[in-house]
XYZ file of C-alpha atoms in Angstrom:
767
model
C 60.706 33.398 -102.139
C 63.435 36.213 -101.413
C 63.210 34.973 -97.689
C 63.377 31.138 -98.560
C 66.171 32.166 -100.848
C 68.267 33.853 -97.904
C 68.329 29.955 -96.666
C 69.655 28.301 -99.647
C 73.066 26.765 -98.974
C 76.380 29.260 -99.411
C 78.360 28.573 -102.329
C 81.647 30.121 -102.835
C 84.609 30.939 -100.292
C 84.075 34.678 -100.021
C 83.906 34.676 -96.202
C 87.279 33.027 -95.805
C 88.857 35.577 -98.626
C 87.379 38.280 -96.708
C 88.949 37.291 -93.377
C 92.451 36.886 -94.699
C 91.913 39.949 -96.773
C 91.313 41.851 -93.596
C 94.401 40.188 -91.585
C 96.583 41.978 -94.771
C 95.698 44.994 -93.317
C 94.513 45.007 -89.625
C 98.166 45.168 -88.228
C 99.519 48.729 -89.810
C 101.067 51.060 -87.785
C 99.165 53.596 -89.677
C 95.702 52.913 -89.557
C 93.101 55.089 -88.264
C 90.989 52.346 -87.314
C 90.238 48.584 -87.102
C 87.378 49.222 -89.681
C 86.510 48.498 -93.812
C 83.780 49.099 -96.082
C 82.270 46.397 -98.112
C 80.964 47.294 -101.423
C 79.284 46.612 -104.548
C 75.724 46.278 -106.057
C 72.402 44.685 -105.052
C 72.052 41.076 -105.588
C 76.405 40.507 -104.909
C 75.773 38.498 -101.782
C 77.525 41.101 -99.129
C 74.707 40.749 -96.400
C 74.807 36.917 -96.845
C 78.812 36.634 -96.846
C 78.978 38.363 -93.685
C 76.246 36.157 -92.123
C 78.504 33.207 -93.258
C 81.443 35.340 -91.918
C 79.249 34.610 -88.607
C 79.946 31.020 -88.174
C 83.830 31.728 -88.587
C 84.331 34.599 -85.683
C 82.249 35.750 -83.064
C 80.049 38.527 -85.006
C 77.143 41.083 -84.324
C 75.501 42.806 -87.455
C 73.110 45.894 -87.375
C 70.620 45.958 -90.564
C 69.782 49.687 -90.805
C 68.038 49.895 -94.224
C 65.239 52.507 -94.780
C 61.552 52.198 -93.676
C 60.193 51.735 -97.148
C 62.549 49.343 -98.387
C 61.386 46.117 -99.037
C 65.000 44.233 -98.952
C 66.357 41.619 -97.028
C 66.970 40.557 -94.092
C 65.039 43.036 -92.362
C 65.460 46.276 -90.507
C 66.839 46.002 -87.026
C 64.230 48.700 -86.132
C 65.052 49.731 -82.440
C 69.151 50.339 -83.920
C 68.102 52.167 -87.155
C 65.766 53.825 -85.163
C 68.983 55.373 -82.384
C 70.735 56.156 -84.950
C 67.785 58.439 -87.073
C 67.737 60.389 -84.163
C 69.088 64.286 -85.210
C 71.260 65.585 -82.438
C 71.771 68.701 -81.397
C 75.306 68.924 -81.974
C 78.593 67.013 -83.456
C 79.060 66.289 -79.726
C 76.034 64.872 -79.154
C 76.332 62.578 -81.833
C 79.885 61.434 -80.931
C 78.556 60.783 -77.433
C 75.684 58.563 -79.054
C 77.869 56.474 -80.966
C 80.528 56.398 -77.448
C 77.115 55.097 -75.661
C 75.876 52.724 -78.767
C 79.332 51.186 -78.289
C 79.784 50.552 -74.324
C 75.940 49.500 -74.381
C 76.848 46.813 -77.140
C 79.891 45.794 -74.767
C 78.382 45.541 -71.295
C 75.132 43.511 -72.585
C 77.350 40.997 -74.746
C 79.581 40.526 -72.142
C 76.789 39.783 -69.851
C 74.574 37.384 -72.514
C 77.590 35.488 -73.351
C 78.710 34.897 -69.498
C 75.667 33.719 -68.875
C 74.855 31.718 -71.975
C 75.292 27.943 -71.525
C 77.332 27.438 -74.771
C 79.694 29.897 -74.543
C 82.408 27.936 -72.540
C 85.029 28.395 -75.687
C 85.487 30.223 -78.783
C 83.469 27.828 -80.507
C 80.671 28.452 -78.009
C 81.007 32.410 -78.400
C 80.195 31.743 -82.155
C 77.401 29.871 -81.843
C 75.769 32.273 -79.346
C 76.151 34.876 -81.185
C 75.153 33.366 -84.700
C 72.009 32.656 -82.961
C 71.129 35.930 -82.047
C 72.344 37.665 -85.269
C 70.337 34.866 -87.604
C 67.271 35.941 -88.971
C 66.418 32.633 -90.259
C 63.724 31.509 -87.964
C 60.968 33.173 -86.037
C 62.601 32.696 -82.382
C 66.029 33.488 -83.725
C 64.446 37.017 -84.704
C 62.807 37.253 -81.606
C 66.146 36.955 -79.933
C 67.725 39.475 -82.067
C 65.151 41.804 -81.757
C 64.846 41.785 -77.799
C 68.948 41.523 -77.371
C 69.214 44.715 -79.648
C 66.302 46.640 -77.325
C 68.330 46.127 -74.102
C 71.095 47.650 -76.120
C 69.601 50.722 -77.066
C 68.075 51.298 -74.075
C 70.901 50.908 -71.719
C 72.698 53.146 -74.346
C 70.449 55.996 -73.147
C 71.300 55.708 -69.679
C 75.180 55.869 -71.155
C 76.645 59.235 -70.415
C 78.922 58.275 -73.277
C 82.722 58.548 -71.877
C 85.812 57.047 -73.123
C 86.642 55.701 -70.351
C 83.198 53.362 -69.654
C 83.689 52.633 -73.729
C 87.410 51.300 -72.999
C 86.484 49.481 -69.631
C 83.638 47.441 -71.691
C 86.118 46.882 -74.616
C 88.531 45.245 -72.066
C 86.218 43.664 -69.939
C 84.807 41.757 -73.570
C 88.237 41.050 -74.731
C 89.232 39.976 -71.512
C 86.587 37.429 -71.665
C 86.872 36.138 -74.893
C 90.356 35.663 -74.306
C 89.857 33.535 -71.269
C 88.197 31.103 -73.388
C 90.800 29.852 -75.164
C 91.267 31.961 -77.782
C 94.906 31.568 -79.603
C 95.537 34.511 -81.557
C 98.338 37.017 -81.334
C 98.172 39.203 -78.448
C 96.697 42.526 -79.467
C 98.521 45.554 -78.855
C 95.761 46.611 -76.225
C 97.434 44.131 -73.902
C 100.699 45.723 -74.274
C 99.230 48.784 -73.253
C 97.225 48.195 -70.311
C 98.852 44.935 -68.641
C 97.434 42.739 -66.522
C 95.412 40.964 -69.566
C 93.894 37.566 -68.672
C 95.831 34.691 -70.312
C 94.447 32.511 -72.617
C 93.574 29.201 -71.533
C 95.424 26.625 -73.579
C 93.408 23.760 -71.788
C 90.325 24.616 -73.454
C 88.473 22.617 -76.773
C 90.237 23.358 -80.345
C 87.853 25.705 -82.470
C 87.666 22.917 -85.031
C 89.474 24.922 -87.636
C 86.506 27.324 -87.774
C 89.240 30.257 -86.656
C 93.250 29.732 -88.088
C 95.660 30.950 -85.428
C 96.722 34.123 -88.237
C 93.053 35.468 -88.380
C 93.221 38.359 -85.860
C 89.551 39.024 -84.878
C 87.799 38.026 -81.978
C 84.761 40.464 -82.574
C 83.505 41.497 -85.620
C 80.811 44.670 -85.938
C 78.627 45.170 -89.060
C 76.653 47.449 -90.431
C 74.145 46.648 -93.540
C 72.857 49.410 -95.511
C 75.223 51.859 -93.724
C 75.162 54.826 -96.273
C 72.015 55.787 -93.846
C 75.041 56.630 -91.641
C 76.570 59.461 -93.748
C 73.308 61.611 -93.902
C 75.146 65.366 -93.221
C 73.865 66.964 -90.179
C 74.877 70.486 -88.652
C 72.344 73.952 -89.310
C 74.004 76.376 -92.149
C 77.216 78.446 -90.727
C 78.047 75.167 -88.343
C 79.737 72.268 -88.418
C 78.559 69.776 -90.619
C 79.241 65.982 -89.349
C 77.302 62.525 -89.894
C 76.456 59.320 -87.727
C 79.581 57.469 -89.624
C 82.549 60.321 -88.555
C 81.612 60.666 -85.220
C 80.947 56.318 -84.837
C 84.837 55.859 -86.540
C 85.911 58.832 -84.125
C 84.751 56.550 -81.747
C 86.386 53.352 -83.085
C 89.571 54.896 -83.132
C 89.360 54.990 -79.723
C 89.446 51.089 -79.384
C 91.604 50.554 -82.052
C 94.382 48.567 -79.729
C 91.471 46.002 -79.484
C 90.523 42.766 -81.524
C 87.048 44.630 -82.742
C 86.985 44.955 -86.393
C 83.840 47.155 -87.934
C 82.355 46.307 -91.028
C 80.403 48.843 -93.054
C 78.351 47.357 -95.910
C 76.073 48.970 -98.958
C 75.454 49.499 -102.425
C 75.047 52.748 -102.916
C 77.156 55.405 -103.987
C 77.295 57.124 -100.398
C 79.684 54.496 -99.588
C 82.008 55.902 -100.933
C 82.673 58.976 -98.673
C 83.655 56.110 -96.382
C 86.818 55.964 -98.154
C 88.350 58.851 -99.102
C 87.383 60.999 -96.462
C 85.395 64.314 -96.107
C 87.205 67.036 -94.019
C 83.933 66.973 -92.069
C 84.751 63.538 -90.883
C 88.243 64.311 -90.301
C 88.697 67.582 -88.649
C 92.303 66.948 -87.813
C 93.164 66.211 -91.565
C 95.108 63.617 -90.929
C 93.600 61.314 -93.008
C 93.368 63.440 -95.779
C 97.266 64.526 -95.772
C 98.205 60.839 -95.763
C 99.190 60.563 -91.835
C 96.893 57.911 -91.399
C 95.434 55.346 -93.920
C 91.992 53.637 -93.462
C 91.573 49.766 -95.087
C 91.029 49.909 -99.158
C 87.388 48.485 -99.516
C 86.254 45.044 -100.093
C 84.550 44.396 -103.113
C 84.580 40.664 -104.596
C 81.977 38.304 -103.565
C 82.525 36.097 -106.002
C 80.383 35.375 -109.471
C 78.948 31.980 -110.892
C 78.894 30.619 -107.575
C 75.718 28.836 -108.613
C 77.190 27.687 -112.335
C 76.374 24.438 -113.687
C 79.446 22.696 -114.755
C 79.094 19.867 -117.456
C 82.513 17.837 -118.150
C 81.450 16.818 -121.505
C 79.122 18.929 -124.203
C 75.820 20.315 -123.627
C 72.815 19.993 -125.380
C 72.315 23.468 -127.308
C 68.654 23.381 -125.869
C 69.829 23.070 -122.255
C 72.391 26.250 -122.684
C 69.450 28.689 -124.081
C 67.157 27.586 -121.476
C 66.354 30.118 -118.579
C 67.041 27.195 -115.880
C 70.616 27.544 -116.673
C 70.726 31.293 -117.373
C 69.730 32.084 -113.542
C 72.683 29.675 -112.534
C 75.104 32.448 -114.058
C 76.309 35.885 -112.755
C 75.618 36.944 -108.878
C 73.413 34.813 -106.765
C 70.341 37.307 -106.189
C 68.520 35.241 -109.216
C 69.957 31.813 -108.764
C 68.722 31.832 -105.032
C 65.257 33.193 -106.118
C 64.357 30.668 -108.851
C 65.609 27.840 -106.876
C 63.230 29.207 -103.980
C 60.504 29.893 -105.831
C 57.353 28.705 -106.750
C 56.239 28.138 -110.250
C 54.965 31.708 -111.046
C 58.241 33.403 -109.579
C 60.237 31.293 -111.935
C 58.081 32.279 -115.174
C 58.583 35.752 -113.596
C 62.550 35.653 -113.030
C 63.221 37.551 -116.543
C 60.462 40.428 -115.719
C 61.960 40.634 -111.831
C 65.730 41.087 -113.715
C 63.941 43.486 -116.065
C 63.104 45.391 -112.535
C 66.387 44.798 -110.799
C 68.283 46.349 -114.353
C 65.389 49.163 -114.162
C 65.100 49.330 -110.436
C 61.670 50.226 -110.976
C 58.655 47.841 -111.962
C 57.919 45.953 -114.655
C 55.894 45.871 -116.846
C 57.008 49.617 -117.510
C 56.191 52.846 -119.479
C 59.095 52.074 -121.393
C 58.589 55.980 -123.670
C 59.385 57.352 -120.331
C 62.217 55.669 -118.992
C 65.422 57.847 -117.737
C 68.589 57.909 -119.413
C 70.260 56.501 -116.669
C 67.458 52.889 -117.199
C 68.102 53.177 -120.662
C 72.085 53.352 -119.819
C 71.371 50.379 -117.665
C 70.217 48.169 -120.200
C 72.206 48.645 -122.916
C 75.284 47.958 -120.646
C 73.618 44.915 -119.990
C 74.049 43.699 -123.112
C 76.589 46.299 -124.930
C 80.296 46.966 -123.294
C 79.635 50.377 -122.487
C 82.185 51.653 -119.533
C 82.899 55.459 -118.425
C 85.462 57.725 -119.287
C 87.939 57.666 -116.033
C 87.396 60.485 -113.997
C 87.215 61.035 -110.326
C 84.504 60.001 -108.285
C 82.857 62.863 -107.713
C 82.551 63.882 -111.180
C 81.320 60.617 -111.655
C 78.048 60.627 -110.382
C 75.915 58.876 -113.226
C 78.535 56.145 -112.529
C 77.995 55.837 -108.906
C 74.427 55.492 -109.429
C 74.730 52.506 -112.343
C 76.407 50.849 -109.017
C 73.561 52.111 -106.566
C 70.482 51.408 -108.300
C 71.309 49.487 -111.962
C 73.279 46.385 -110.985
C 76.856 47.855 -112.374
C 79.762 45.973 -110.622
C 82.386 47.846 -108.834
C 85.938 46.579 -109.882
C 88.161 48.160 -108.369
C 88.249 51.886 -105.861
C 90.941 54.573 -105.824
C 91.094 57.659 -103.686
C 89.140 60.450 -104.989
C 91.310 61.691 -107.724
C 91.290 58.360 -109.436
C 88.267 57.498 -109.017
C 86.416 53.942 -109.703
C 86.522 51.412 -111.965
C 83.420 49.696 -112.890
C 81.746 46.872 -115.553
C 78.882 45.312 -116.303
C 79.557 41.224 -116.619
C 78.087 38.673 -118.473
C 74.987 38.066 -117.145
C 73.068 35.800 -118.808
C 69.545 36.572 -117.144
C 69.993 40.448 -117.019
C 70.519 40.247 -120.361
C 67.504 38.750 -121.118
C 66.366 41.352 -118.525
C 67.079 44.025 -120.741
C 66.338 41.876 -124.112
C 62.977 42.213 -122.721
C 62.698 46.097 -122.431
C 64.433 46.855 -125.294
C 61.800 44.420 -127.343
C 58.978 47.282 -127.061
C 58.994 49.747 -129.688
C 59.148 52.911 -127.532
C 62.654 51.657 -126.005
C 64.656 52.961 -129.899
C 67.988 50.678 -129.318
C 70.001 53.281 -131.769
C 68.041 56.548 -130.343
C 69.492 55.243 -126.949
C 72.883 54.684 -127.451
C 73.476 57.803 -129.524
C 72.348 59.551 -126.303
C 74.980 57.881 -124.311
C 77.684 58.408 -126.771
C 76.918 62.066 -126.964
C 77.471 62.083 -123.434
C 81.105 63.407 -121.855
C 80.983 60.512 -119.269
C 80.854 57.157 -121.905
C 83.378 56.399 -123.287
C 83.048 56.105 -127.385
C 85.025 53.218 -128.559
C 88.008 54.220 -130.764
C 86.562 52.345 -133.922
C 82.863 53.080 -133.557
C 82.798 49.139 -131.866
C 79.396 50.049 -129.569
C 77.654 50.872 -133.034
C 78.750 47.740 -134.560
C 77.607 45.580 -131.259
C 74.423 47.431 -131.086
C 73.067 46.350 -134.248
C 74.437 43.195 -134.472
C 72.332 41.982 -131.378
C 69.209 44.412 -133.191
C 70.112 40.969 -135.696
C 69.824 38.385 -133.282
C 66.741 39.656 -131.912
C 65.073 40.004 -135.022
C 66.546 36.204 -136.060
C 65.184 34.996 -132.764
C 61.515 36.093 -133.873
C 61.938 33.164 -136.643
C 60.685 30.060 -136.365
C 63.382 27.949 -134.591
C 64.042 24.228 -133.687
C 64.097 25.648 -129.871
C 63.682 28.542 -127.779
C 66.557 30.756 -127.806
C 68.570 29.051 -130.949
C 69.066 31.098 -133.733
C 70.563 29.447 -136.946
C 73.402 31.471 -138.521
C 71.714 31.786 -141.615
C 68.757 33.909 -140.171
C 70.919 36.053 -138.534
C 73.284 36.693 -141.414
C 69.786 37.788 -143.241
C 68.342 39.306 -140.601
C 71.976 41.434 -140.426
C 71.706 42.240 -144.475
C 69.154 44.167 -146.263
C 66.776 42.034 -148.592
C 68.381 42.861 -151.656
C 71.795 41.627 -150.641
C 70.827 38.519 -149.005
C 71.286 36.815 -152.276
C 74.949 36.236 -150.551
C 73.352 33.956 -148.603
C 73.216 30.940 -151.949
C 76.250 32.026 -153.412
C 78.897 29.506 -153.824
C 82.729 29.207 -152.687
C 84.967 26.683 -153.124
C 88.385 26.116 -155.698
C 88.478 26.418 -159.407
C 91.684 25.316 -161.640
C 92.543 28.822 -162.254
C 91.430 32.001 -160.986
C 89.260 33.839 -163.916
C 90.005 37.543 -164.135
C 87.731 40.141 -162.237
C 84.418 40.307 -163.451
C 83.914 37.107 -164.760
C 81.668 34.518 -163.543
C 82.435 30.890 -162.571
C 79.786 28.216 -163.118
C 81.814 25.092 -162.385
C 79.222 23.826 -159.675
C 81.590 20.586 -160.035
C 83.811 22.377 -157.261
C 81.197 24.907 -155.500
C 79.661 24.351 -152.158
C 76.845 26.406 -151.108
C 77.230 28.847 -148.340
C 73.428 28.476 -147.313
C 73.786 24.305 -147.357
C 77.065 24.705 -145.518
C 75.376 26.351 -142.743
C 72.277 24.927 -142.514
C 72.528 23.031 -139.354
C 74.900 25.611 -137.859
C 73.179 27.679 -134.726
C 73.873 29.695 -131.981
C 73.004 31.598 -128.874
C 74.608 35.063 -128.076
C 71.878 37.942 -126.066
C 74.885 39.907 -125.154
C 78.995 40.648 -125.436
C 81.434 40.062 -122.675
C 84.272 42.379 -122.860
C 87.627 40.209 -122.892
C 91.070 41.562 -122.053
C 93.692 39.047 -123.234
C 94.432 37.282 -126.475
C 95.470 34.340 -123.922
C 91.890 33.763 -123.055
C 90.324 33.195 -126.803
C 90.244 29.700 -128.245
C 87.296 26.901 -128.997
C 87.054 26.084 -125.470
C 86.889 29.632 -124.726
C 83.892 30.132 -127.564
C 82.274 27.311 -126.163
C 82.539 28.829 -122.839
C 80.640 32.010 -124.009
C 78.175 30.154 -126.015
C 77.050 28.508 -123.031
C 76.900 32.530 -121.561
C 74.851 33.588 -124.641
C 77.711 35.856 -124.819
C 79.599 37.238 -127.864
C 83.292 38.607 -127.186
C 83.677 42.013 -127.349
C 88.429 42.057 -128.135
C 90.377 44.295 -126.391
C 92.116 47.055 -128.676
C 95.510 44.883 -128.228
C 93.917 41.960 -129.708
C 95.062 41.916 -133.529
C 92.898 42.087 -136.091
C 89.089 41.468 -134.578
C 87.044 43.484 -132.691
C 83.971 41.092 -131.867
C 83.618 37.607 -132.250
C 80.353 35.177 -132.360
C 80.946 31.476 -131.340
C 78.064 29.343 -133.183
C 77.321 25.144 -133.340
C 79.071 24.180 -136.706
C 76.579 21.238 -136.742
C 74.679 18.738 -134.778
C 72.295 19.609 -130.766
C 75.186 19.069 -128.436
C 77.671 21.679 -127.911
C 81.259 21.328 -127.087
C 84.559 23.049 -127.506
C 85.300 20.929 -131.003
C 82.138 22.334 -132.495
C 82.646 25.718 -132.033
C 82.883 27.720 -134.956
C 82.895 31.640 -135.101
C 81.898 35.082 -136.556
C 84.605 37.300 -136.891
C 84.011 41.121 -137.000
C 86.296 43.984 -137.745
C 84.791 47.535 -137.469
C 86.641 50.441 -139.106
C 85.965 53.885 -138.412
C 89.015 55.496 -140.813
C 88.010 57.374 -143.987
C 91.169 55.446 -145.847
C 89.126 52.534 -145.572
C 86.422 53.167 -148.050
C 83.792 51.827 -150.388
C 86.662 49.529 -152.067
C 87.446 45.943 -149.864
C 90.424 46.031 -148.333
C 91.508 42.417 -148.600
C 93.864 42.960 -146.504
C 91.941 43.191 -143.860
C 90.696 39.686 -144.446
C 93.579 37.940 -144.709
C 94.623 39.361 -141.216
C 91.747 37.516 -140.311
C 93.178 33.824 -139.562
C 91.583 32.339 -136.863
C 95.215 29.756 -136.910
C 97.537 32.529 -136.824
C 95.360 34.630 -134.164
C 95.548 31.181 -131.773
C 91.621 30.908 -132.069
C 91.924 27.421 -133.573
C 95.071 25.097 -133.661
C 96.991 24.445 -136.378
C 95.210 21.389 -137.510
C 91.456 22.564 -136.936
C 89.884 23.237 -140.415
C 86.372 24.948 -139.530
C 84.641 27.128 -141.607
C 83.995 30.973 -140.306
C 82.378 33.692 -140.789
C 83.844 37.173 -141.382
C 82.426 40.594 -141.395
C 83.698 43.912 -142.040
C 81.863 47.159 -140.584
C 82.958 50.325 -142.371
C 81.448 53.281 -141.104
C 83.177 55.958 -142.494
C 83.027 55.406 -146.362
C 81.930 58.302 -148.221
C 79.953 56.568 -150.655
C 77.296 53.481 -149.553
C 78.099 50.976 -152.093
C 77.598 46.958 -152.373
C 80.087 44.722 -154.311
C 80.144 41.002 -154.715
C 83.567 39.726 -155.208
C 85.940 38.379 -156.447
C 88.358 41.412 -155.181
C 91.712 42.249 -156.440
C 95.226 44.232 -155.117
C 95.119 47.283 -156.866
C 98.978 47.200 -155.621
C 100.218 44.323 -157.600
C 97.187 43.339 -159.983
C 96.598 39.785 -158.643
C 94.890 37.953 -156.447
C 96.002 37.054 -153.096
C 95.078 34.400 -151.379
C 91.652 35.655 -149.606
C 90.512 37.071 -152.664
C 89.542 33.881 -153.647
C 86.753 34.463 -151.586
C 83.109 35.944 -152.349
C 82.643 39.104 -150.840
C 79.917 41.257 -149.807
C 80.684 44.736 -148.864
C 78.311 47.472 -148.308
C 79.882 50.609 -146.459
C 78.575 53.217 -145.655
C 79.221 57.215 -144.851
C 80.038 58.857 -141.593
C 77.617 61.629 -140.963
C 75.998 63.683 -138.102
C 72.664 62.621 -138.756
C 71.398 59.240 -137.800
C 68.080 59.759 -139.935
C 71.165 59.092 -142.570
C 70.796 55.338 -141.703
C 68.838 53.528 -144.192
C 67.402 49.681 -144.333
C 68.925 49.697 -148.162
C 72.180 49.231 -145.712
C 71.587 47.384 -142.745
C 68.012 45.101 -142.271
C 68.228 45.960 -138.582
C 68.028 49.725 -139.143
C 64.338 50.559 -139.707
C 63.045 53.766 -141.525
C 61.664 55.441 -138.842
C 64.086 54.283 -135.816
C 66.632 57.224 -135.837
C 65.641 60.540 -136.452
C 66.653 62.873 -134.550
C 70.497 64.627 -135.188
C 73.465 63.770 -132.965
C 75.078 66.855 -132.355
C 78.334 66.958 -130.165
C 78.334 68.328 -126.918
C 82.020 67.836 -126.200
C 85.416 69.154 -127.460
C 86.052 65.139 -128.836
C 84.631 64.813 -132.687
C 80.864 63.544 -132.255
C 81.059 59.473 -133.668
C 77.364 60.125 -134.995
C 78.293 57.526 -137.691
C 75.625 56.048 -139.876
C 75.679 52.029 -138.865
C 75.167 51.416 -142.655
C 78.183 49.774 -143.523
C 79.081 45.949 -143.415
C 81.997 43.795 -145.706
C 80.848 39.759 -145.569
C 83.146 37.185 -146.842
C 83.793 33.396 -147.763
C 86.918 32.141 -147.877
C 88.063 28.794 -148.491
C 91.733 27.818 -146.888
C 93.901 25.466 -144.877
C 95.359 25.624 -142.089
C 99.081 27.053 -143.357
C 97.148 30.199 -144.693
C 99.589 32.788 -144.057
C 97.841 36.473 -143.003
C 99.050 39.083 -143.410
C 100.732 41.064 -140.453
C 98.208 43.979 -140.585
C 97.091 44.520 -136.832
C 93.609 45.910 -137.926
C 92.338 42.728 -139.483
C 88.318 41.422 -140.026
C 86.679 38.271 -140.123
C 85.019 35.833 -142.515
C 83.513 32.768 -143.934
C 86.220 29.583 -144.301
C 86.557 25.928 -144.654
C 90.662 25.745 -145.620
C 91.827 25.420 -148.970
C 93.393 21.726 -150.039
C 97.299 23.380 -150.144
C 99.157 25.681 -148.582
C 99.655 29.597 -149.874
C 102.731 30.975 -149.811
C 102.113 34.421 -148.992
C 99.205 37.123 -149.702
C 101.007 38.092 -153.105
C 101.404 34.979 -154.991
C 98.687 34.157 -157.459
C 95.980 31.189 -156.110
C 93.086 29.145 -158.033
C 90.246 30.254 -156.988
C 86.555 29.766 -157.160
C 84.168 32.763 -157.503
C 80.371 33.803 -157.205
C 77.767 33.276 -159.755
C 76.871 36.672 -160.270
C 79.231 40.042 -159.077
C 76.614 42.708 -157.854
C 76.976 46.732 -157.838
C 74.754 48.988 -156.197
C 75.093 52.312 -155.463
C 72.676 54.381 -153.117
C 71.238 57.443 -153.365
């Protein structure tokens, strides 16, 4: 299936973007050499992108992956063995690199000169593409024969710079003579007597626009193997990469460009530069520069695009999920047989764990557990130098974490686990095993210095919501992967408080005083009835950095991915948003509502509900809904720092004003819990998804910062009725609820409103 997936039609414009990226840097006067690295995790399409570049420019690739590797394309054994030989000294390594390049250029010149198709630059591209391709047996045999001769001749080359320059000059002159219309290279002016381009040759059909400045591209795939340090004790240490780069610097005036591609952390040694690879220290001192790595190969290239609504059963299917994210899973799924398709989630689990599946979950490493958690939770690393961030680099190398940005060693790197539905399902498969124990696994991560904890306990709340969803997913549903909103709420809340679901809400002629029952069923609306046909698809969280990209359309797009939204800290009043389909089977932007969630880890938000937080959770005021949308939503508050756990069902009143605010017209169930250091203090009486034996080990702080070991035993959920003109309180830390809008526009939160309260008031203290 892997080999067949390689032949799938390429999707995206990454090859063109890659060449344009090179053009922006290639003429820099302070460039050390004409090379760059291509870095990112497995399955993002690095090798395939470079293969497609071979259709745009003359390209020769070398694959030097390990002998034990089962990756595709397979290794070029002769080239790999050539660079596996341990040289006797640094100078010997340098000479071997010079000899290899010299032999390569000579053999390329001979091969192209004899090729009948190489009568113009298009012909050169075609001839080299046939040499480099691994698609068909005859091409693979030709590739092996060519590299065998290159390596054999390299052993007979003295490895002198004079020979290298002569070979590079002859090859470039030959390519220019075929009608190449790129700008003259610096070498033409430096050496003179260059062959003039033959303008009478056929046009290249737009394959290589004039602005591109690369005549020949070399690429080393799995290039981290070249960074292995050599040298005995008390001797200068060196690597083949360092010596190869020194050789490339000597031919920097030619239109020859080299690419080093890798997934592993060792590639970061390409940039910044180690002192061993830069004895003159010109790179380290900033006198010369290397080109920043290219890391963006694209995402969602195989996504199915729907112009209208989609059936929710289609959105929740595996066939839809595999088309989102990196191309690895889509190409494998499309090329595979029924067995491959049935096992695609298990394959995703294997890639995530960097191991086999099924596995002994009890003995998973901390890195493997982090990979599973971060595929569903937005867990990030604390910024620090790359040299101190080996765990983060390992996540990119072995566990499919995506590299977003690279800096120098002092600034470190920026990584993220993006929204990939198939990986979320793979992580869910692993986390479903009772031995995984998600709460304990999460606290092990939060107790680590490198993992960013979040400012208000968002990771804790996010995990509890995922656990509730997994629990609800096990219940009978109309279709696989579809969960009823009411089932989700029942899975989230403890059994003693699930009577909130049949509670009634609406409007009454007058607001009753506190703790009185309102029994008029005429105006009442049953919560369970309202959401009886509401369904949701939620497997993981996706971080959103800007409030501007949260609307009903974006909620629909997120639901299609099975993603809930983790809001940025700048988003006023909401930490999490879970989209759901209000009714029916066809999902479209206009049919999407939301569960809005706020998390508090502040002792000032105790057992008594802060109604102003709910008031600030106005979806119209926040721009989530348009002003004319009257859509019921669900709002939930996690209060993780309350001193006393308790449950309350409203109505609630503003203690400062002694009047009912418009938000207090809602029935509110509040569960607040204490912030304790022992996770075993969490109880099923407060959160249904917390099992009595799921957390037993105390969390001890290993850093100077305050340990975020708060018990995840606090939730406040409410149902409200209000119209589009409802004004939200100007509190930045607002929260979320369920609200169809009321019939008249309220003035402000301190005005009196007509209300309908729940049929009962329940108060219970937990030991």
